[in-house]
Coordinates of C-alpha atoms in Angstrom, one line a residue:
X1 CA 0.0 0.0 0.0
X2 CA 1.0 3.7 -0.5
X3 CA -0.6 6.7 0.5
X4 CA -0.1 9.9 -1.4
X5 CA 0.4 13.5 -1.3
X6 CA -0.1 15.7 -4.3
X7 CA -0.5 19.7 -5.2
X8 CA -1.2 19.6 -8.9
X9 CA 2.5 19.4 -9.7
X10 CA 3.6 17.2 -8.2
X11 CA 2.5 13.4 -7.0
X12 CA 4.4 11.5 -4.6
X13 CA 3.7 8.1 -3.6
X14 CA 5.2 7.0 0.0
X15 CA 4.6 3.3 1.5
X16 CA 3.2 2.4 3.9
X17 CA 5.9 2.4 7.6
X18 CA 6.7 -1.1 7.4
X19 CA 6.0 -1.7 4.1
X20 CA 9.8 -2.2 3.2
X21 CA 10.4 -4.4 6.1
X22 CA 13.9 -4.7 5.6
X23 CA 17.0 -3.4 8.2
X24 CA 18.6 -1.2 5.5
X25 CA 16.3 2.0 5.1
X26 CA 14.7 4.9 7.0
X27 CA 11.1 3.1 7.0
X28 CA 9.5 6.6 7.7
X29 CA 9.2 8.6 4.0
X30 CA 10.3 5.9 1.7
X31 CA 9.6 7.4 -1.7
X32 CA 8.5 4.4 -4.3
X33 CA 6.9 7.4 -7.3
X34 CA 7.2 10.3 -8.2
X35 CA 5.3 11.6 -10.9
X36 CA 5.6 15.5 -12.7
X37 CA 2.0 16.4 -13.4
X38 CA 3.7 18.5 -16.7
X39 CA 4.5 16.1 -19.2
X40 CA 3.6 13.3 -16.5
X41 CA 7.4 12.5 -16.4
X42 CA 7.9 10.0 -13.4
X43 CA 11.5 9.4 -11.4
X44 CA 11.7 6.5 -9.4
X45 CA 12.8 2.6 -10.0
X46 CA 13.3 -0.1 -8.0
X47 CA 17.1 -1.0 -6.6
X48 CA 16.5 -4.1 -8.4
X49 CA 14.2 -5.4 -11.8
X50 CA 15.1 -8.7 -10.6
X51 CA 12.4 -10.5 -7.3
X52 CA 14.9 -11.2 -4.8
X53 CA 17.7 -9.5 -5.6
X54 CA 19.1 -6.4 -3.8
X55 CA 18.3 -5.0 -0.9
X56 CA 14.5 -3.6 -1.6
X57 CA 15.6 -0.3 -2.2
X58 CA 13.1 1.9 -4.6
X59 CA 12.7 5.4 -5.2
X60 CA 14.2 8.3 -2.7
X61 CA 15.3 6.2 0.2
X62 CA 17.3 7.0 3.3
X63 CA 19.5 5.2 5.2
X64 CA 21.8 6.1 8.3
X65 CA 25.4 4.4 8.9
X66 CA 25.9 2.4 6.1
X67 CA 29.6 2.4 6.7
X68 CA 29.3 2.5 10.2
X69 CA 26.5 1.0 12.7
X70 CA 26.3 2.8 16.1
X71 CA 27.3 0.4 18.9
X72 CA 28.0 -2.2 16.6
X73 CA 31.2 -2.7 17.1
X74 CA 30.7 -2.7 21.2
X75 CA 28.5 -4.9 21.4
X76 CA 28.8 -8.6 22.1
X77 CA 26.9 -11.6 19.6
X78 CA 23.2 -11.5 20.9
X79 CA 23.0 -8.3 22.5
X80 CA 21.2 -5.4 20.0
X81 CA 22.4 -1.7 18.5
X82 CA 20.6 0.6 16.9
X83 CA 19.9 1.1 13.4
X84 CA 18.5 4.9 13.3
X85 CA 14.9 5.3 11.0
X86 CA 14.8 1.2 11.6
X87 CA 14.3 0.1 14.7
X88 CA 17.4 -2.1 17.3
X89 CA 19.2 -4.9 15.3
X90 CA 20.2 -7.6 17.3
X91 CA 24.0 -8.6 15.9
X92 CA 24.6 -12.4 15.0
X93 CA 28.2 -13.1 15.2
X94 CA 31.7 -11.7 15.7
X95 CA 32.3 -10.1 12.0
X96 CA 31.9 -6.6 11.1
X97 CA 28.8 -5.2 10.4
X98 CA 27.2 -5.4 6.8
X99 CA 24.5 -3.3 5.6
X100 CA 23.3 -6.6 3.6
X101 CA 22.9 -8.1 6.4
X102 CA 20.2 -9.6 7.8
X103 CA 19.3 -9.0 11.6
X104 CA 16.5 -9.7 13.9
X105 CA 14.5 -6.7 14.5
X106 CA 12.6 -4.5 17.5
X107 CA 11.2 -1.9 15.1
X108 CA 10.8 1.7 16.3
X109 CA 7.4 3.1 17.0
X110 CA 6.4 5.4 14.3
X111 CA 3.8 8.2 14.1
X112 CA 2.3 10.4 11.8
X113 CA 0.5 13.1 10.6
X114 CA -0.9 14.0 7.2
X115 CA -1.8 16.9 5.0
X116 CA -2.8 16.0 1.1
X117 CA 0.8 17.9 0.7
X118 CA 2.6 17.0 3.3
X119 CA 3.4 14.3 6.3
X120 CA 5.5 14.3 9.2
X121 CA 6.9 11.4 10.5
X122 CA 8.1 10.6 14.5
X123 CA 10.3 8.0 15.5
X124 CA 10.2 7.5 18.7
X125 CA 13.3 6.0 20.4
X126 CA 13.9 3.1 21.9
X127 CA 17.2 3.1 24.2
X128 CA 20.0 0.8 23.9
X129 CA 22.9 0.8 25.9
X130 CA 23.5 4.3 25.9
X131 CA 22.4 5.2 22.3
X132 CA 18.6 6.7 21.5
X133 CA 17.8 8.7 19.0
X134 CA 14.3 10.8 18.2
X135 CA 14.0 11.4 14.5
X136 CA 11.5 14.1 13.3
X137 CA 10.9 13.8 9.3
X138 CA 8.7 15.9 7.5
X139 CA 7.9 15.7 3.2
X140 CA 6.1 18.5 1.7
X141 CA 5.9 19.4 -1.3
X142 CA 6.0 23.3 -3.0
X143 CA 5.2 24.0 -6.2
X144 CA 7.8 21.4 -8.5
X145 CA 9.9 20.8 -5.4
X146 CA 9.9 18.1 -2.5
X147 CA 11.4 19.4 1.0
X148 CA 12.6 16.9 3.2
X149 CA 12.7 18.6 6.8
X150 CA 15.1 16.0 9.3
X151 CA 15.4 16.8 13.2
X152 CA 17.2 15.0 15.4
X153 CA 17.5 15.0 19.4
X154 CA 19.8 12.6 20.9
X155 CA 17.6 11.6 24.4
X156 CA 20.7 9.4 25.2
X157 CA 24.1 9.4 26.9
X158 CA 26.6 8.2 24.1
X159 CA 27.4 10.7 21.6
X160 CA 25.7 10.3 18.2
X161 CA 28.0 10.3 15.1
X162 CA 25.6 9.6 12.4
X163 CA 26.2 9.5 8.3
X164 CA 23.1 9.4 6.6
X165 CA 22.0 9.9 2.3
X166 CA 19.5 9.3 -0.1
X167 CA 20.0 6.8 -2.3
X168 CA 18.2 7.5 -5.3
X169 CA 16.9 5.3 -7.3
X170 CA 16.3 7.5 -10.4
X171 CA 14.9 6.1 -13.9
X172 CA 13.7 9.4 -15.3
X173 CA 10.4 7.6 -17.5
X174 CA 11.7 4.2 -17.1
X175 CA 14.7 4.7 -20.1
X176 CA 17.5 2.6 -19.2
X177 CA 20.9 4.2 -18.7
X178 CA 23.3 5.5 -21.2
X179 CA 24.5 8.5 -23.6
X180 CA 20.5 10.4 -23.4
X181 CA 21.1 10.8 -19.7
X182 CA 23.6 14.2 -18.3
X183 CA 24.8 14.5 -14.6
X184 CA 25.8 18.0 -13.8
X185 CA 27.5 19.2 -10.9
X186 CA 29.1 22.2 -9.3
X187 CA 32.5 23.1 -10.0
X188 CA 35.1 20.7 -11.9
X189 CA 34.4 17.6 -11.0
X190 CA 36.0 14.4 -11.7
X191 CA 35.6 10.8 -11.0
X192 CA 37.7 9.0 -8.2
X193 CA 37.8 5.2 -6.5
X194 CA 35.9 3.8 -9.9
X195 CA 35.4 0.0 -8.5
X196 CA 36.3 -1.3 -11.8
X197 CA 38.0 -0.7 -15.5
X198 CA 34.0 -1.0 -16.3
X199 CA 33.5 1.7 -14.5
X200 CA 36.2 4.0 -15.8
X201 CA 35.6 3.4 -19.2
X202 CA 31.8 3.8 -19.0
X203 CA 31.5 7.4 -17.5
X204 CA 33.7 10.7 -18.6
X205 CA 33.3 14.3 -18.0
X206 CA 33.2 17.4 -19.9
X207 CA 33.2 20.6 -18.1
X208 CA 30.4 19.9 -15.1
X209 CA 28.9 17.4 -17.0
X210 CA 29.3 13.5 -16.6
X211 CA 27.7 11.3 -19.2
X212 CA 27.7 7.7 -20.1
X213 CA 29.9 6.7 -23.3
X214 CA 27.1 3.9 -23.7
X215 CA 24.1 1.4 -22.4
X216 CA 25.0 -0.8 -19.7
X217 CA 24.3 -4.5 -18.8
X218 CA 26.0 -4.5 -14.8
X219 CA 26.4 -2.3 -12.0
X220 CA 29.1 0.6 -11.5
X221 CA 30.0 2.3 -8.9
X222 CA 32.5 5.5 -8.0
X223 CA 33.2 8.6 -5.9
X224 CA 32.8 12.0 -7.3
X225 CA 35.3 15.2 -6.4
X226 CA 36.3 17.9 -7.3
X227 CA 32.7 20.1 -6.6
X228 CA 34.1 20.8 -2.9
X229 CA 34.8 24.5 -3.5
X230 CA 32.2 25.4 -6.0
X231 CA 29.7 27.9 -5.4
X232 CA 26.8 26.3 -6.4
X233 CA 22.9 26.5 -5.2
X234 CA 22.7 22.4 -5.9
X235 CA 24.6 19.5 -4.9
X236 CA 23.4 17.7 -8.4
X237 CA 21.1 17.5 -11.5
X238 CA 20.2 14.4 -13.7
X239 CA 18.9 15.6 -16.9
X240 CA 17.5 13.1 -19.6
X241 CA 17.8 14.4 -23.1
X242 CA 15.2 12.6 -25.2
X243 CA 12.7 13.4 -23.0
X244 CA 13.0 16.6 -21.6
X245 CA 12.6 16.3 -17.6
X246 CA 15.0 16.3 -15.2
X247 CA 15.7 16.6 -11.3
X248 CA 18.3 18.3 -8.9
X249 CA 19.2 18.5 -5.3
X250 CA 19.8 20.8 -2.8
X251 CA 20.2 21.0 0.8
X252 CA 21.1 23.9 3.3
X253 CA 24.7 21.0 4.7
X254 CA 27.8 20.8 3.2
X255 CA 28.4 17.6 1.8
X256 CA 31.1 15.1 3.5
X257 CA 31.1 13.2 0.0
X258 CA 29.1 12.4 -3.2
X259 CA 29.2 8.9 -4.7
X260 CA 27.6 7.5 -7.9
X261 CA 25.7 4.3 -8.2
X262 CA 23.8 2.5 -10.9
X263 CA 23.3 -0.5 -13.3
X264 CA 21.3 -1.0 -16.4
X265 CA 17.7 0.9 -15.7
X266 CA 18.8 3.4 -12.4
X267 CA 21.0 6.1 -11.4
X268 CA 22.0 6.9 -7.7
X269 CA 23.6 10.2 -6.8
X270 CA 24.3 9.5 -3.3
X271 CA 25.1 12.8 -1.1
X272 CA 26.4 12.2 2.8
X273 CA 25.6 14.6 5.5
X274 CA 28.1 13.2 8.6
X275 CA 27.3 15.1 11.8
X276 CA 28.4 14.3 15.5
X277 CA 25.1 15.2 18.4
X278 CA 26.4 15.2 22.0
X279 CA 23.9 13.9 24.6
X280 CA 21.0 16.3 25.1
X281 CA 21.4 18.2 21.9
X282 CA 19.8 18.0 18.4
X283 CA 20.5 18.7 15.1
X284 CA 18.5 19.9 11.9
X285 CA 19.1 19.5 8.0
X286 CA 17.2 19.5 4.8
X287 CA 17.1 18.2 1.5
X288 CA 15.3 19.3 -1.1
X289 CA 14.2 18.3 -5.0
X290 CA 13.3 19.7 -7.7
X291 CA 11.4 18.5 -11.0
X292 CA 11.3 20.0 -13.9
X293 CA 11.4 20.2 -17.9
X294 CA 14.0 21.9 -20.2

């Protein structure tokens, strides 16, 4: 099931809390569609076209710590940790964490409140040696663009050092990936860490734009620099030629790092906020998308 908020613009479908079900994403605001009324260009693909595989990601999903799990690495096989926007994980062995991984689950309690253009989701927290968290979300949308409001208090009495992003699924009208599709962003940027030759000889830049050098059949994966300095009112924008419509986002953070996923039908700009909350403080941000046609 997904419930919906719309404005005549704009149409975004959100599922249900608990839908997803998995230990991976923020199950408050998990984007599956998004649809631009002008032109009815839509955004969002699954992680995977194939049942089973992946990790059920679709849409504009968050996730906190995927590189690190709070209290993960503290705590002893059988006792839990928490995995923010998710609920406590209870780890399995004595092996690093894995944000594939499967782990029993106590999810968070979740409430929320609805508008027809807006929602607001509160996580409540559930403590866990030390480590609780109370997450505050709220979507609305304005005009072509989606705001993403975050607020976070940390109600517990470890420090909080949390990483979180978007991972966007983004199929702009379902064309798979190659030379129609443009990614601009600030400054000069250039392509760093690509996880294979594949990689490196499927993506180049020109100026601020990076574009495919042809369709692809498997995933790729690299890190994106050189933006750090620019000026820039965006962190990036996807623009797909053949059909017009395109996307960008912004936020009012600087952003630790930008990385760039994707296989044959999706493209995932992934921007990290990394913030530290001591105990009995809290911390805002916001994201924010835009939809549009050239």
């Amino acid at each position: 099931m997904a419930r919906i908020l719309s404005n005549g613009q704009l149409t975004v479908e959100i599922a249900d809390v608990g839908a997803y079900g998995g230990t991976r994403f923020d199950w408050s605001g998990f984007i599956t569609g998004v649809t631009l009324e002008q032109g009815g260009h839509t955004f969002c693909v699954p992680e995977s076209l194939i049942p089973g595989q992946g990790t059920g990601g679709s849409g504009l999903c968050n996730e906190f710590g995927i590189s690190r799990a709070i209290g993960y690495d503290d705590a002893a096989p059988g006792e839990w940790f928490p995995k923010f926007g998710v609920g406590l994980l209870q780890k399995q062995k004595d092996e690093p964490y894995s944000f594939v991984g499967e782990y029993p689950l106590i999810p968070f309690p979740v409430n929320e409140e609805w508008t027809t253009d807006s929602v607001t989701y509160t996580v409540e927290p559930l403590e866990c040696r030390g480590y609780s968290m109370k997450l505050v979300k709220t979507l609305k949308l304005d005009g072509n663009r989606l705001d993403i409001y975050y607020h976070v208090e940390n109600v517990g009495t470890e420090p909080l050092r949390l990483e979180e992003y978007i991972h966007n699924f983004v199929g702009i009208d379902q064309a798979d990936v190659g030379p129609d599709y443009e990614l601009k962003l600030p400054g000069s940027p250039r392509i760093t860490s690509p996880e294979s030759s594949f990689t490196e000889n499927l993506l180049k830049i020109e100026g601020n734009a990076l574009t495919w050098t042809g369709e692809t059949n498997r995933q790729f994966y690299c890190k994106l620099e050189g933006w750090e300095q620019a000026e820039a009112d965006y962190y990036w924008e996807l623009v797909h030629k053949s059909s017009g419509a395109g996307m960008r986002e912004s936020g009012d953070f600087t952003a630790e790092r930008i990385a760039l996923w994707g296989d044959k039908h999706v493209i995932s700009p992934e921007v990290f906020i990394d913030i530290t909350i001591l105990p009995r403080h809290s911390k805002g941000w916001r994201r924010s998308y835009q939809f549009f046609t050239c």
